PDB file of C-alpha atoms and ligand atoms in Angstrom:
ATOM      1  CA  UNK H   1      93.322  94.791 117.205  1.00 43.00           C
ATOM      2  CA  UNK H   2      93.448  91.660 115.096  1.00 48.00           C
ATOM      3  CA  UNK H   3      95.046  91.869 111.690  1.00 54.00           C
ATOM      4  CA  UNK H   4      92.082  92.426 109.396  1.00 56.00           C
ATOM      5  CA  UNK H   5      93.744  92.397 105.982  1.00 58.00           C
ATOM      6  CA  UNK H   6      91.158  90.254 104.223  1.00 61.00           C
ATOM      7  CA  UNK H   7      90.010  93.006 101.861  1.00 76.00           C
ATOM      8  CA  UNK H   8      93.422  93.788 100.386  1.00 89.00           C
ATOM      9  CA  UNK H   9      94.427  92.184  97.121  1.00 89.00           C
ATOM     10  CA  UNK H  10      98.098  92.948  97.698  1.00 95.00           C
ATOM     11  CA  UNK H  11     100.080  92.975 100.961  1.00 96.00           C
ATOM     12  CA  UNK H  12     101.593  96.001 102.682  1.00 97.00           C
ATOM     13  CA  UNK H  13     105.139  95.858 104.055  1.00 98.00           C
ATOM     14  CA  UNK H  14     106.645  98.095 106.714  1.00 98.00           C
ATOM     15  CA  UNK H  15     110.403  98.611 106.589  1.00 98.00           C
ATOM     16  CA  UNK H  16     111.693 100.060 109.827  1.00 98.00           C
ATOM     17  CA  UNK H  17     115.001 100.367 111.687  1.00 98.00           C
ATOM     18  CA  UNK H  18     117.371 102.964 113.132  1.00 98.00           C
ATOM     19  CA  UNK H  19     118.251 105.842 110.754  1.00 97.00           C
ATOM     20  CA  UNK H  20     121.098 104.750 108.469  1.00 98.00           C
ATOM     21  CA  UNK H  21     120.283 101.022 108.450  1.00 98.00           C
ATOM     22  CA  UNK H  22     119.241 101.203 104.787  1.00 98.00           C
ATOM     23  CA  UNK H  23     115.447 101.528 104.867  1.00 98.00           C
ATOM     24  CA  UNK H  24     115.193 103.945 101.947  1.00 98.00           C
ATOM     25  CA  UNK H  25     117.777 102.142  99.795  1.00 98.00           C
ATOM     26  CA  UNK H  26     116.086  98.781 100.422  1.00 99.00           C
ATOM     27  CA  UNK H  27     112.527 100.107  99.975  1.00 99.00           C
ATOM     28  CA  UNK H  28     113.369 101.848  96.743  1.00 98.00           C
ATOM     29  CA  UNK H  29     115.066  98.727  95.276  1.00 98.00           C
ATOM     30  CA  UNK H  30     112.140  96.573  96.405  1.00 98.00           C
ATOM     31  CA  UNK H  31     109.654  98.994  94.830  1.00 98.00           C
ATOM     32  CA  UNK H  32     111.581  98.804  91.538  1.00 98.00           C
ATOM     33  CA  UNK H  33     111.531  94.993  91.646  1.00 97.00           C
ATOM     34  CA  UNK H  34     107.844  94.632  92.507  1.00 96.00           C
ATOM     35  CA  UNK H  35     106.109  97.780  91.219  1.00 97.00           C
ATOM     36  CA  UNK H  36     104.880  98.307  94.773  1.00 97.00           C
ATOM     37  CA  UNK H  37     104.557 101.905  95.992  1.00 98.00           C
ATOM     38  CA  UNK H  38     107.409 103.227  98.146  1.00 98.00           C
ATOM     39  CA  UNK H  39     106.089 105.559 100.834  1.00 98.00           C
ATOM     40  CA  UNK H  40     108.910 107.407 102.599  1.00 98.00           C
ATOM     41  CA  UNK H  41     107.153 108.803 105.675  1.00 98.00           C
ATOM     42  CA  UNK H  42     109.846 111.416 106.353  1.00 97.00           C
ATOM     43  CA  UNK H  43     109.460 112.865 102.853  1.00 97.00           C
ATOM     44  CA  UNK H  44     105.657 112.710 103.027  1.00 98.00           C
ATOM     45  CA  UNK H  45     105.658 114.601 106.345  1.00 98.00           C
ATOM     46  CA  UNK H  46     107.750 117.369 104.808  1.00 96.00           C
ATOM     47  CA  UNK H  47     105.842 117.542 101.505  1.00 97.00           C
ATOM     48  CA  UNK H  48     102.354 117.599 103.040  1.00 98.00           C
ATOM     49  CA  UNK H  49     103.252 119.422 106.235  1.00 97.00           C
ATOM     50  CA  UNK H  50     102.090 116.559 108.443  1.00 98.00           C
ATOM     51  CA  UNK H  51     104.042 117.908 111.411  1.00 97.00           C
ATOM     52  CA  UNK H  52     103.789 120.305 114.325  1.00 97.00           C
ATOM     53  CA  UNK H  53     106.972 122.230 113.607  1.00 95.00           C
ATOM     54  CA  UNK H  54     110.686 121.634 114.021  1.00 95.00           C
ATOM     55  CA  UNK H  55     112.252 120.156 117.162  1.00 93.00           C
ATOM     56  CA  UNK H  56     115.520 122.030 117.771  1.00 90.00           C
ATOM     57  CA  UNK H  57     116.713 119.543 120.383  1.00 85.00           C
ATOM     58  CA  UNK H  58     116.120 116.410 118.335  1.00 84.00           C
ATOM     59  CA  UNK H  59     116.939 118.215 115.066  1.00 83.00           C
ATOM     60  CA  UNK H  60     113.915 116.833 113.198  1.00 89.00           C
ATOM     61  CA  UNK H  61     110.232 117.547 112.501  1.00 93.00           C
ATOM     62  CA  UNK H  62     107.684 116.747 115.195  1.00 96.00           C
ATOM     63  CA  UNK H  63     105.625 114.284 113.204  1.00 97.00           C
ATOM     64  CA  UNK H  64     101.844 114.522 113.590  1.00 98.00           C
ATOM     65  CA  UNK H  65     100.959 110.825 113.734  1.00 98.00           C
ATOM     66  CA  UNK H  66      97.210 111.347 113.316  1.00 98.00           C
ATOM     67  CA  UNK H  67      97.668 113.431 110.163  1.00 98.00           C
ATOM     68  CA  UNK H  68     100.037 110.802 108.721  1.00 98.00           C
ATOM     69  CA  UNK H  69      97.611 107.967 109.394  1.00 98.00           C
ATOM     70  CA  UNK H  70      94.655 109.915 107.930  1.00 98.00           C
ATOM     71  CA  UNK H  71      96.706 110.762 104.860  1.00 98.00           C
ATOM     72  CA  UNK H  72      97.585 107.097 104.205  1.00 98.00           C
ATOM     73  CA  UNK H  73      94.399 105.229 105.119  1.00 98.00           C
ATOM     74  CA  UNK H  74      92.988 104.906 101.585  1.00 97.00           C
ATOM     75  CA  UNK H  75      96.302 103.913 100.006  1.00 97.00           C
ATOM     76  CA  UNK H  76      96.953 101.306 102.692  1.00 98.00           C
ATOM     77  CA  UNK H  77      93.497  99.845 102.221  1.00 96.00           C
ATOM     78  CA  UNK H  78      94.373  99.199  98.572  1.00 95.00           C
ATOM     79  CA  UNK H  79      97.570  97.291  99.424  1.00 96.00           C
ATOM     80  CA  UNK H  80     100.821  97.130  97.463  1.00 97.00           C
ATOM     81  CA  UNK H  81     102.680  99.593  99.699  1.00 98.00           C
ATOM     82  CA  UNK H  82     106.189  99.622 101.140  1.00 98.00           C
ATOM     83  CA  UNK H  83     106.239 102.010 104.090  1.00 99.00           C
ATOM     84  CA  UNK H  84     109.665 103.332 105.139  1.00 98.00           C
ATOM     85  CA  UNK H  85     110.031 104.923 108.593  1.00 98.00           C
ATOM     86  CA  UNK H  86     112.238 104.833 111.692  1.00 97.00           C
ATOM     87  CA  UNK H  87     109.255 104.216 113.943  1.00 97.00           C
ATOM     88  CA  UNK H  88     106.355 101.792 113.853  1.00 97.00           C
ATOM     89  CA  UNK H  89     104.188 102.076 116.960  1.00 97.00           C
ATOM     90  CA  UNK H  90     101.593 104.576 115.715  1.00 98.00           C
ATOM     91  CA  UNK H  91     100.413 102.903 112.501  1.00 98.00           C
ATOM     92  CA  UNK H  92      97.229 100.809 112.708  1.00 98.00           C
ATOM     93  CA  UNK H  93      98.281  97.179 113.251  1.00 98.00           C
ATOM     94  CA  UNK H  94      95.867  96.033 110.530  1.00 97.00           C
ATOM     95  CA  UNK H  95      97.804  97.904 107.830  1.00 98.00           C
ATOM     96  CA  UNK H  96     100.738  95.487 107.634  1.00 98.00           C
ATOM     97  CA  UNK H  97     101.240  91.899 106.525  1.00 97.00           C
ATOM     98  CA  UNK H  98     104.990  91.932 107.111  1.00 98.00           C
ATOM     99  CA  UNK H  99     107.198  94.137 109.311  1.00 98.00           C
ATOM    100  CA  UNK H 100     110.922  94.213 108.498  1.00 98.00           C
ATOM    101  CA  UNK H 101     113.441  95.577 110.991  1.00 98.00           C
ATOM    102  CA  UNK H 102     116.794  96.345 109.375  1.00 98.00           C
ATOM    103  CA  UNK H 103     119.845  96.030 111.618  1.00 98.00           C
ATOM    104  CA  UNK H 104     123.403  97.247 111.126  1.00 98.00           C
ATOM    105  CA  UNK H 105     126.613  96.577 112.993  1.00 98.00           C
ATOM    106  CA  UNK H 106     127.583  99.563 115.206  1.00 97.00           C
ATOM    107  CA  UNK H 107     130.866 100.618 113.600  1.00 97.00           C
ATOM    108  CA  UNK H 108     129.303 100.404 110.116  1.00 98.00           C
ATOM    109  CA  UNK H 109     126.289 102.435 111.229  1.00 98.00           C
ATOM    110  CA  UNK H 110     128.549 104.990 112.916  1.00 97.00           C
ATOM    111  CA  UNK H 111     130.406 105.600 109.644  1.00 98.00           C
ATOM    112  CA  UNK H 112     127.164 105.948 107.664  1.00 98.00           C
ATOM    113  CA  UNK H 113     125.696 108.493 110.097  1.00 98.00           C
ATOM    114  CA  UNK H 114     128.989 110.339 110.357  1.00 97.00           C
ATOM    115  CA  UNK H 115     129.044 110.609 106.547  1.00 97.00           C
ATOM    116  CA  UNK H 116     125.567 112.096 106.755  1.00 96.00           C
ATOM    117  CA  UNK H 117     126.994 114.873 108.902  1.00 96.00           C
ATOM    118  CA  UNK H 118     124.967 114.032 112.011  1.00 95.00           C
ATOM    119  CA  UNK H 119     125.839 115.975 115.168  1.00 92.00           C
ATOM    120  CA  UNK H 120     127.540 114.094 118.020  1.00 93.00           C
ATOM    121  CA  UNK H 121     124.291 114.043 120.002  1.00 92.00           C
ATOM    122  CA  UNK H 122     122.244 112.715 117.108  1.00 94.00           C
ATOM    123  CA  UNK H 123     124.956 110.139 116.346  1.00 96.00           C
ATOM    124  CA  UNK H 124     125.054 108.953 119.947  1.00 96.00           C
ATOM    125  CA  UNK H 125     121.232 108.705 120.146  1.00 96.00           C
ATOM    126  CA  UNK H 126     121.020 106.644 116.993  1.00 97.00           C
ATOM    127  CA  UNK H 127     123.886 104.292 117.865  1.00 98.00           C
ATOM    128  CA  UNK H 128     122.240 103.688 121.253  1.00 98.00           C
ATOM    129  CA  UNK H 129     118.926 103.086 119.517  1.00 98.00           C
ATOM    130  CA  UNK H 130     120.641 100.358 117.457  1.00 98.00           C
ATOM    131  CA  UNK H 131     122.566  98.817 120.380  1.00 98.00           C
ATOM    132  CA  UNK H 132     119.399  98.467 122.455  1.00 98.00           C
ATOM    133  CA  UNK H 133     117.406  97.157 119.464  1.00 98.00           C
ATOM    134  CA  UNK H 134     114.757  99.793 120.120  1.00 98.00           C
ATOM    135  CA  UNK H 135     113.006  99.327 116.766  1.00 98.00           C
ATOM    136  CA  UNK H 136     112.929  95.528 117.034  1.00 98.00           C
ATOM    137  CA  UNK H 137     111.321  95.794 120.483  1.00 98.00           C
ATOM    138  CA  UNK H 138     108.884  98.452 119.246  1.00 98.00           C
ATOM    139  CA  UNK H 139     107.926  96.236 116.286  1.00 98.00           C
ATOM    140  CA  UNK H 140     107.382  93.170 118.487  1.00 98.00           C
ATOM    141  CA  UNK H 141     105.233  95.203 120.882  1.00 98.00           C
ATOM    142  CA  UNK H 142     103.160  96.751 118.089  1.00 98.00           C
ATOM    143  CA  UNK H 143     102.590  93.767 115.767  1.00 98.00           C
ATOM    144  CA  UNK H 144     102.088  90.039 116.000  1.00 98.00           C
ATOM    145  CA  UNK H 145     105.583  88.553 116.438  1.00 96.00           C
ATOM    146  CA  UNK H 146     105.086  86.107 113.587  1.00 97.00           C
ATOM    147  CA  UNK H 147     105.001  88.934 111.029  1.00 97.00           C
ATOM    148  CA  UNK H 148     108.100  90.710 112.419  1.00 98.00           C
ATOM    149  CA  UNK H 149     111.401  89.805 110.766  1.00 98.00           C
ATOM    150  CA  UNK H 150     114.867  91.249 111.514  1.00 98.00           C
ATOM    151  CA  UNK H 151     117.271  91.434 108.564  1.00 98.00           C
ATOM    152  CA  UNK H 152     120.977  92.299 108.628  1.00 98.00           C
ATOM    153  CA  UNK H 153     121.909  95.345 106.507  1.00 98.00           C
ATOM    154  CA  UNK H 154     125.700  95.750 106.727  1.00 98.00           C
ATOM    155  CA  UNK H 155     126.762  95.370 103.103  1.00 98.00           C
ATOM    156  CA  UNK H 156     125.507  95.833  99.547  1.00 98.00           C
ATOM    157  CA  UNK H 157     125.233  92.033  99.335  1.00 98.00           C
ATOM    158  CA  UNK H 158     122.847  92.160 102.290  1.00 98.00           C
ATOM    159  CA  UNK H 159     120.661  94.646 100.393  1.00 98.00           C
ATOM    160  CA  UNK H 160     120.639  92.428  97.312  1.00 98.00           C
ATOM    161  CA  UNK H 161     119.738  89.370  99.392  1.00 98.00           C
ATOM    162  CA  UNK H 162     117.072  91.200 101.397  1.00 98.00           C
ATOM    163  CA  UNK H 163     115.417  92.580  98.259  1.00 98.00           C
ATOM    164  CA  UNK H 164     115.419  89.078  96.724  1.00 98.00           C
ATOM    165  CA  UNK H 165     113.941  87.579  99.912  1.00 98.00           C
ATOM    166  CA  UNK H 166     111.199  90.202 100.067  1.00 98.00           C
ATOM    167  CA  UNK H 167     110.419  89.991  96.346  1.00 97.00           C
ATOM    168  CA  UNK H 168     110.023  86.208  96.742  1.00 96.00           C
ATOM    169  CA  UNK H 169     107.807  86.740  99.762  1.00 96.00           C
ATOM    170  CA  UNK H 170     105.570  89.151  97.841  1.00 95.00           C
ATOM    171  CA  UNK H 171     105.294  86.797  94.865  1.00 93.00           C
ATOM    172  CA  UNK H 172     104.593  83.794  97.105  1.00 91.00           C
ATOM    173  CA  UNK H 173     101.958  85.720  99.013  1.00 86.00           C
ATOM    174  CA  UNK H 174      98.500  84.609  97.928  1.00 64.00           C
ATOM    175  CA  UNK H 175      97.674  88.253  97.374  1.00 56.00           C
ATOM    176  CA  UNK H 176     100.938  89.007  95.604  1.00 53.00           C
ATOM    177  CA  UNK H 177     101.553  90.508  92.200  1.00 53.00           C
ATOM    178  CA  UNK H 178     101.210  88.103  89.274  1.00 56.00           C
ATOM    179  CA  UNK H 179     104.535  86.823  87.950  1.00 53.00           C
TER     180      UNK H 179
HETATM  181  P1  ADP N   1     117.796 104.913 106.112  1.00 79.74           P
HETATM  182  O1  ADP N   1     116.727 105.203 105.115  1.00 79.74           O
HETATM  183  O2  ADP N   1     117.512 103.710 106.972  1.00 79.74           O
HETATM  184  O3  ADP N   1     118.172 106.097 106.946  1.00 79.74           O
HETATM  185  P2  ADP N   1     119.523 104.819 103.779  1.00 79.74           P
HETATM  186  O4  ADP N   1     118.907 103.821 102.879  1.00 79.74           O
HETATM  187  O5  ADP N   1     119.298 106.255 103.465  1.00 79.74           O
HETATM  188  O6  ADP N   1     119.131 104.516 105.306  1.00 79.74           O
HETATM  189  O7  ADP N   1     121.081 104.507 103.822  1.00 79.74           O
HETATM  190  C1  ADP N   1     122.001 105.382 104.479  1.00 79.74           C
HETATM  191  C2  ADP N   1     123.348 105.311 103.773  1.00 79.74           C
HETATM  192  O8  ADP N   1     123.943 104.046 103.988  1.00 79.74           O
HETATM  193  C3  ADP N   1     123.262 105.476 102.249  1.00 79.74           C
HETATM  194  O9  ADP N   1     124.400 106.158 101.828  1.00 79.74           O
HETATM  195  C4  ADP N   1     123.257 104.048 101.741  1.00 79.74           C
HETATM  196  O10 ADP N   1     123.814 103.957 100.466  1.00 79.74           O
HETATM  197  C5  ADP N   1     124.115 103.339 102.776  1.00 79.74           C
HETATM  198  N1  ADP N   1     123.665 101.960 103.016  1.00 79.74           N
HETATM  199  C6  ADP N   1     122.474 101.600 103.544  1.00 79.74           C
HETATM  200  N2  ADP N   1     122.382 100.275 103.683  1.00 79.74           N
HETATM  201  C7  ADP N   1     123.550  99.771 103.230  1.00 79.74           C
HETATM  202  C8  ADP N   1     124.068  98.446 103.132  1.00 79.74           C
HETATM  203  N3  ADP N   1     123.360  97.357 103.516  1.00 79.74           N
HETATM  204  N4  ADP N   1     125.311  98.293 102.612  1.00 79.74           N
HETATM  205  C9  ADP N   1     126.030  99.368 102.231  1.00 79.74           C
HETATM  206  N5  ADP N   1     125.600 100.647 102.306  1.00 79.74           N
HETATM  207  C10 ADP N   1     124.372 100.849 102.809  1.00 79.74           C
HETATM  208 MN1   MN N   2     115.520 107.014 104.875  1.00 79.74          MN
END
């Protein structure tokens, strides 16, 4: 479907990427800088029970995509949202004005996930997900390529630069927050 965002006063941004690439850190800093609303889909799913139980093999909730989309429709219509999730193919295309894919160098990502206490299987799955650029491909298949942007997230400096870039983008956006 075409991107029908004409009714929103403020843009919506999706921040996606492999677990550990810095989505939540970046989204939360960007929300502080812009007063936009940070929506962490993982937390929302847990809080509002928008899942179909726990997947023992994948060691995570089985997200109910329809419930998540129903839950968010009104908020997304209003604009001013930063959505944070390690997947992007089930949201309505019309929701987003910009789709950011965070990317992290393998050895750096390995250390972050190891520090999180991920099992070997979960570690291996996520490192492979990053090597094969699964989220970048998913984003390009799900949204118009001219709104998809990959950003490096290896260091704290990268976070600072990415938040500055995105804050500028929001302010420059015709529908952005007043300065
Ligand atoms: P995600 O939400 O994508 O899973 P998080 O934002 O929770 O990732 O970050 C995972 C861990 O890695 C946190 O401890 C965070 O402080 C660290 N981290 C994330 N991005 C960076 C970065 N660009 N530079 C340094 N540390 C980072
Ligand atoms: Mn997160």
